[in-house]
Coordinates of C-alpha atoms in Angstrom, one line a residue:
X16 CA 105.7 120.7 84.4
X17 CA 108.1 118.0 83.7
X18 CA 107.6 114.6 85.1
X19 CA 110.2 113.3 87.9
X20 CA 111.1 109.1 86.2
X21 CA 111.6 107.4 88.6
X22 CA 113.8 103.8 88.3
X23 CA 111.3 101.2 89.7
X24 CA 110.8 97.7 88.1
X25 CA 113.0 97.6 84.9
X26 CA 112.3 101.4 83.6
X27 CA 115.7 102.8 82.4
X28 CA 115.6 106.6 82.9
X29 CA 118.0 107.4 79.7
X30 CA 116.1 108.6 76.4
X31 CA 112.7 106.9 76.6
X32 CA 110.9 107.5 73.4
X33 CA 107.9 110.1 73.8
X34 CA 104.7 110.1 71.7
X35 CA 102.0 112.8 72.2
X36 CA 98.5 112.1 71.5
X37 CA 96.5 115.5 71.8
X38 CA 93.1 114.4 74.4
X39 CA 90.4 115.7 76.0
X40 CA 88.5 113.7 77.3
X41 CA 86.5 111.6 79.8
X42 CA 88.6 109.3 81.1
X43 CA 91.1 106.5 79.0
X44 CA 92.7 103.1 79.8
X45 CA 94.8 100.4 78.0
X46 CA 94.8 96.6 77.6
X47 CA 97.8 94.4 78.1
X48 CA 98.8 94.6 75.1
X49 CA 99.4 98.4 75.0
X50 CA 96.6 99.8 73.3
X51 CA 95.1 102.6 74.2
X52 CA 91.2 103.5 74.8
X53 CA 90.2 107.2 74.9
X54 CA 86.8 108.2 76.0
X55 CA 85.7 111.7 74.7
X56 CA 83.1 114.0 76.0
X57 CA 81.1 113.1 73.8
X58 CA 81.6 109.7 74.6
X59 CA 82.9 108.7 71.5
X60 CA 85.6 105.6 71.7
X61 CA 88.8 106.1 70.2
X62 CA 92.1 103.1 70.0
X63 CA 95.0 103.8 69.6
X64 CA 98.1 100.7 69.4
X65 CA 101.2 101.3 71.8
X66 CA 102.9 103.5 69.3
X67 CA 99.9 105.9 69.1
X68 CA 98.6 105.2 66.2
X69 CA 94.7 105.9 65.2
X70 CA 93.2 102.5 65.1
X71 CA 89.3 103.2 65.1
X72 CA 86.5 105.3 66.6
X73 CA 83.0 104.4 67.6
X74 CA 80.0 106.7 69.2
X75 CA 77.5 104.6 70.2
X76 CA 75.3 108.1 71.1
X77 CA 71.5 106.0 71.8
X78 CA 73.3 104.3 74.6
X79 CA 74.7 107.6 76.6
X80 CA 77.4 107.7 79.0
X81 CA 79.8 105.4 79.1
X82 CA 80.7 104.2 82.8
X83 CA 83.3 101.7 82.2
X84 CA 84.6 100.4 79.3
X85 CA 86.2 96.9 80.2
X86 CA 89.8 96.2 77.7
X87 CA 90.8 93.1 80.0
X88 CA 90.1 90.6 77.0
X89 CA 91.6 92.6 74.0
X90 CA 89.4 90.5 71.7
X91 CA 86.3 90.9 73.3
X92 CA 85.7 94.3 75.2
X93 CA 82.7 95.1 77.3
X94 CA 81.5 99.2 77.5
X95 CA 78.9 99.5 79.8
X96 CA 76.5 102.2 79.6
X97 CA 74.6 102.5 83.7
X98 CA 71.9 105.0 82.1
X99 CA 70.1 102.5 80.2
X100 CA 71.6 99.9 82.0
X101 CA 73.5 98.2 78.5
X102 CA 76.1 96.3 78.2
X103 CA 77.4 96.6 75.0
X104 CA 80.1 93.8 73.9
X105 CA 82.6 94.9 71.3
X106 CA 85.1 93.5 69.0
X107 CA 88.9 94.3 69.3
X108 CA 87.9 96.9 66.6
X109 CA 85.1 97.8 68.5
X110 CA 82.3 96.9 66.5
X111 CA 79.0 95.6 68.5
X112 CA 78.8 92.2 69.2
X113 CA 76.2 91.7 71.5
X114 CA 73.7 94.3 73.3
X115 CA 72.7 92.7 76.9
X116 CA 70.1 95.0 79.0
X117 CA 70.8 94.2 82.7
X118 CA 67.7 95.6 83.2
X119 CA 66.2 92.0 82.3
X120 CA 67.8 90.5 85.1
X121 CA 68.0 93.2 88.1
X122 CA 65.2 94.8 89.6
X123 CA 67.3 97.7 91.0
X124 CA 70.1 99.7 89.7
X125 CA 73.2 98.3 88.4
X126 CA 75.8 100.8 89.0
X127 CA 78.3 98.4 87.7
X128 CA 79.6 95.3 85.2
X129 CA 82.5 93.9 83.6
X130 CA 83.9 91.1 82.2
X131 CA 84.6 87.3 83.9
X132 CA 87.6 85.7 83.2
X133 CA 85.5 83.0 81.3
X134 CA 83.9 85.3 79.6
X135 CA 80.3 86.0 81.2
X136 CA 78.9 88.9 83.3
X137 CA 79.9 90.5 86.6
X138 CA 77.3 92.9 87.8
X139 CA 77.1 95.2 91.4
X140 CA 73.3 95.0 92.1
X141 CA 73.2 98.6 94.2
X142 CA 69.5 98.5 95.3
X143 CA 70.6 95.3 97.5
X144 CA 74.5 95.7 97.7
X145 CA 74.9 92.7 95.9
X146 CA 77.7 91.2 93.4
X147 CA 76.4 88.6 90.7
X148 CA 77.6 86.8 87.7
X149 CA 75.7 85.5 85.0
X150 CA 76.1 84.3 81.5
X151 CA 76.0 86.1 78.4
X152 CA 72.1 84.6 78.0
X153 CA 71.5 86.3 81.4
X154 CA 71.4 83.0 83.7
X155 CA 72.7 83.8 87.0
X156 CA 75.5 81.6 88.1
X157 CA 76.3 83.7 91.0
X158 CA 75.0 85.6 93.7
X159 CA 76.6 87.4 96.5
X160 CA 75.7 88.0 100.2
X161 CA 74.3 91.7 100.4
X162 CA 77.6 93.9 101.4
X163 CA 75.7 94.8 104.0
X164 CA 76.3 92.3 106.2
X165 CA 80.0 93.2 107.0
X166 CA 79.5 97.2 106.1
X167 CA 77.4 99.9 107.1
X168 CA 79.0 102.1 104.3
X169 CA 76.5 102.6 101.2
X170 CA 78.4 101.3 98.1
X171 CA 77.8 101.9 94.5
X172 CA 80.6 100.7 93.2
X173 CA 81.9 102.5 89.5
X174 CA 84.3 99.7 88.5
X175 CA 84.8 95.6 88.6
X176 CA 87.8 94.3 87.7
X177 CA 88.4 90.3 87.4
X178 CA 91.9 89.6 87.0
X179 CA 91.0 85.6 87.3
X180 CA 92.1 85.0 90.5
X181 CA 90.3 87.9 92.4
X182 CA 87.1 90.5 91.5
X183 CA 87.8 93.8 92.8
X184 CA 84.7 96.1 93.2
X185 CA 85.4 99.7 93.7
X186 CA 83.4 102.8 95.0
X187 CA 86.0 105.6 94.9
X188 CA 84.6 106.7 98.2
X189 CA 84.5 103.6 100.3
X190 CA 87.6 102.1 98.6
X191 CA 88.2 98.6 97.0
X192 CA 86.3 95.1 98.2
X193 CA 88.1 91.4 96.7
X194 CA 85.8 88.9 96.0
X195 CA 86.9 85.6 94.8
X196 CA 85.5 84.0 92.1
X197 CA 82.6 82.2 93.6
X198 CA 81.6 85.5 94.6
X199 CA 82.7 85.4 98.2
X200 CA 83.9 88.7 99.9
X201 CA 87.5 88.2 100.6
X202 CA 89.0 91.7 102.0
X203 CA 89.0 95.2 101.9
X204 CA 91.4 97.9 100.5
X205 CA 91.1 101.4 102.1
X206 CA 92.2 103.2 99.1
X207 CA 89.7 105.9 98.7
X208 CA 89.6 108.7 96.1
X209 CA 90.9 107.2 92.9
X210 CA 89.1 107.2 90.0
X211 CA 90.6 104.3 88.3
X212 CA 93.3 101.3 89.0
X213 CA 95.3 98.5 87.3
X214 CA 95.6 95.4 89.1
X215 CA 99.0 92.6 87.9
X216 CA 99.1 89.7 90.0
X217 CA 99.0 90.5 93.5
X218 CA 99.9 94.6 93.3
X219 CA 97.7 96.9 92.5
X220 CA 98.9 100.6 90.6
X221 CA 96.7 103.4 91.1
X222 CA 97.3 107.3 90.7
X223 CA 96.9 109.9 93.6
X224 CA 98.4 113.2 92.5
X225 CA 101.6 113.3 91.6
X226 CA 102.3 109.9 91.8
X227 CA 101.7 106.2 90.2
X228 CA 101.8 104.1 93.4
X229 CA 102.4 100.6 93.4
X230 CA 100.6 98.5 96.1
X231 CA 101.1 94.7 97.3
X232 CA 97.8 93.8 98.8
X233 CA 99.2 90.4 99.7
X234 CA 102.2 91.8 101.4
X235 CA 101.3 95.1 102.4
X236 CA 104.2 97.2 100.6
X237 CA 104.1 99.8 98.3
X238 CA 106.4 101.6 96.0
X239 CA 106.7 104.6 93.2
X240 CA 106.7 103.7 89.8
X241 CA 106.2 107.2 88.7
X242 CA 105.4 110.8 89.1
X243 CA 103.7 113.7 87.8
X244 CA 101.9 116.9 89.7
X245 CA 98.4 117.6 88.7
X246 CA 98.0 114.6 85.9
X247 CA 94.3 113.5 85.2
X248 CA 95.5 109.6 85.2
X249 CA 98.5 107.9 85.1
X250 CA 98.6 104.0 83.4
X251 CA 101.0 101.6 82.8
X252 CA 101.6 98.6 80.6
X253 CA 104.7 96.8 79.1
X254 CA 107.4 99.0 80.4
X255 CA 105.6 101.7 78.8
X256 CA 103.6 104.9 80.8
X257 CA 101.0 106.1 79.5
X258 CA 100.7 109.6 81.4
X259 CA 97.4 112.3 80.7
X260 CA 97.9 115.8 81.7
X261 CA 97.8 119.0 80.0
X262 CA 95.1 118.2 77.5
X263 CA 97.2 115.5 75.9
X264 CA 98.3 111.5 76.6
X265 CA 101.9 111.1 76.6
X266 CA 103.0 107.4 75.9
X267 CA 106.8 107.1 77.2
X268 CA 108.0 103.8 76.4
X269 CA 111.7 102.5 78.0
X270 CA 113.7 99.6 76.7

C-alpha cells in the first residue's frame, strides 16, 4: 500500500528520492545524523549512512538479545544486552569499547540502560522501581525515589532516552515517565503501546498504526508528520523518513 505524505514541518511532497533497503528484522533506529541501525533476528547489527549505504555489521552472539541499542552519541553507541545484564559500548563503527556488567552494581534486574548526556550510565533498577546513574567505573552518582511512591502500576521499563534536558523512561504498557537530570520524576506521558519513540526538543514522534504522530509534551498539541497502514516502525531524521513495512526500510528523503 502506498504511503499518504503528508506536508508537515518543511517536507515537500513533490519527487522525494526513495531508497529501498531489503530488512527483516528485530527492530531498527537512526542517529541524528541519518544513519541507520538495523537489528536482525539474529541480532546481528547492521549501519547503514542516510543514503543506504552498507557501512558495517557486527554479531556480538555470547551476549544474546539485544534490548536497546542506544545511537544518541554517534561516536560512542551503547547496545544493551538485559539477558546477561551487559552493556556493551561501541564505536561509531561499532567495534567494542568497553563491556560493563550491571550486574556488579544492581542486585535485581535491570530491564533497562542508556546513555547520559555526559556520557555515563542510566539504568531502570526493576526489582525496586528505581532509576540510577552511574559512571562508566560503576560509581553511582544517582539514585531515584522507588516509582512506587507516585504509581501503583508495575513498570519495567524497555527504553531510556536522555536528550540532555529530560530522561524519558518507557514501559510500552504503562507509557512514558520524565525525569530530569538529577534523577527527579518530573511527569507522566499516557502514551501506551508503542514500541519505540524519537524525542527533539520539547516534541516527541512516535508511530501508532498508520501514522507518525508528533506530540508537544510542553504544550499539549500534536500533529501528523506522516502516514502508512500496517508499518512495523516509522522514524525520522533530517527531513528524511525512514519508513519499515513490507519486509524492507524505505528511506524517502525531501529537499
Amino acid at each position: 500500500m502506498m504511503a499518504l505524505i503528508l506536508l508537515v514541518s518543511g517536507f515537500r511532497t513533490e519527487s522525494p528520492q526513495k531508497t529501498i533497503i531489503p530488512f527483516k528484522g528485530k527492530f531498527f533506529t537512526t542517529d541524528n545524523l541519518g544513519n541507520i541501525f538495523l537489528i536482525k533476528h539474529d541480532n546481528s547489527i547492521e549501519k547503514y549512512d542516510a543514503n543506504g549505504k552498507k557501512l558495517a555489521v557486527v554479531n556480538f552472539k555470547i551476549y544474546g538479545n539485544i534490548s536497546q541499542l542506544d545511537v544518541t552519541n554517534a561516536f560512542e553507541i551503547y547496545a544493551y544486552y538485559a539477558d546477561q545484564q551487559t552493556l556493551l559500548i561501541l564505536d561509531n563503527m561499532l567495534n567494542i569499547r568497553a563491556e560493563i556488567s550491571l550486574s556488579d552494581i544492581s542486585t535485581g534486574e535491570v530491564s533497562a540502560a542508556a546513555r547520559s548526556f555526559d556520557n555515563g550510565i542510566w539504568y531502570f533498577d526493576a526489582s525496586s522501581m528505581k532509576l540510577l546513574k552511574a559512571s562508566k567505573n560503576l560509581k553511582t552518582q544517582i539514585e531515584g525515589v522507588p516509582m512506587g511512591t507516585w504509581t501503583t502500576e508495575v513498570w519495567k521499563p524497555t527504553q531510556i532516552l536522555d536528550n540532555e534536558k529530560n530522561i524519558f523512561v518507557h514501559d510500552s504498557s504503562n507509557g512514558i515517565c520524565l525525569f530530569d537530570v538529577f534523577g527527579n520524576f518530573y511527569k507522566s506521558i499516557d502514551i501506551t503501546g508503542l514500541s519505540d519513540f524519537q524525542v527533539k526538543k520539547t516534541k516527541l514522534m512516535y508511530y501508532q498504526d498508520p501514522y507518525l504522530i508528533r506530540y508537544d509534551y510542553k504544550f499539549f498539541k500534536n500533529d501528523t508528520l506522516y502516514t502508512h497502514k500496517n508499518a512495523m516502525n516509522i522514524r525520522t531524521e533530517n527531513k528524511t523518513i525512514f519508513c519499515w513495512a513490507n519486509d524492507s526500510l524505505q528511506i524517502i528523503k525531501y529537499d
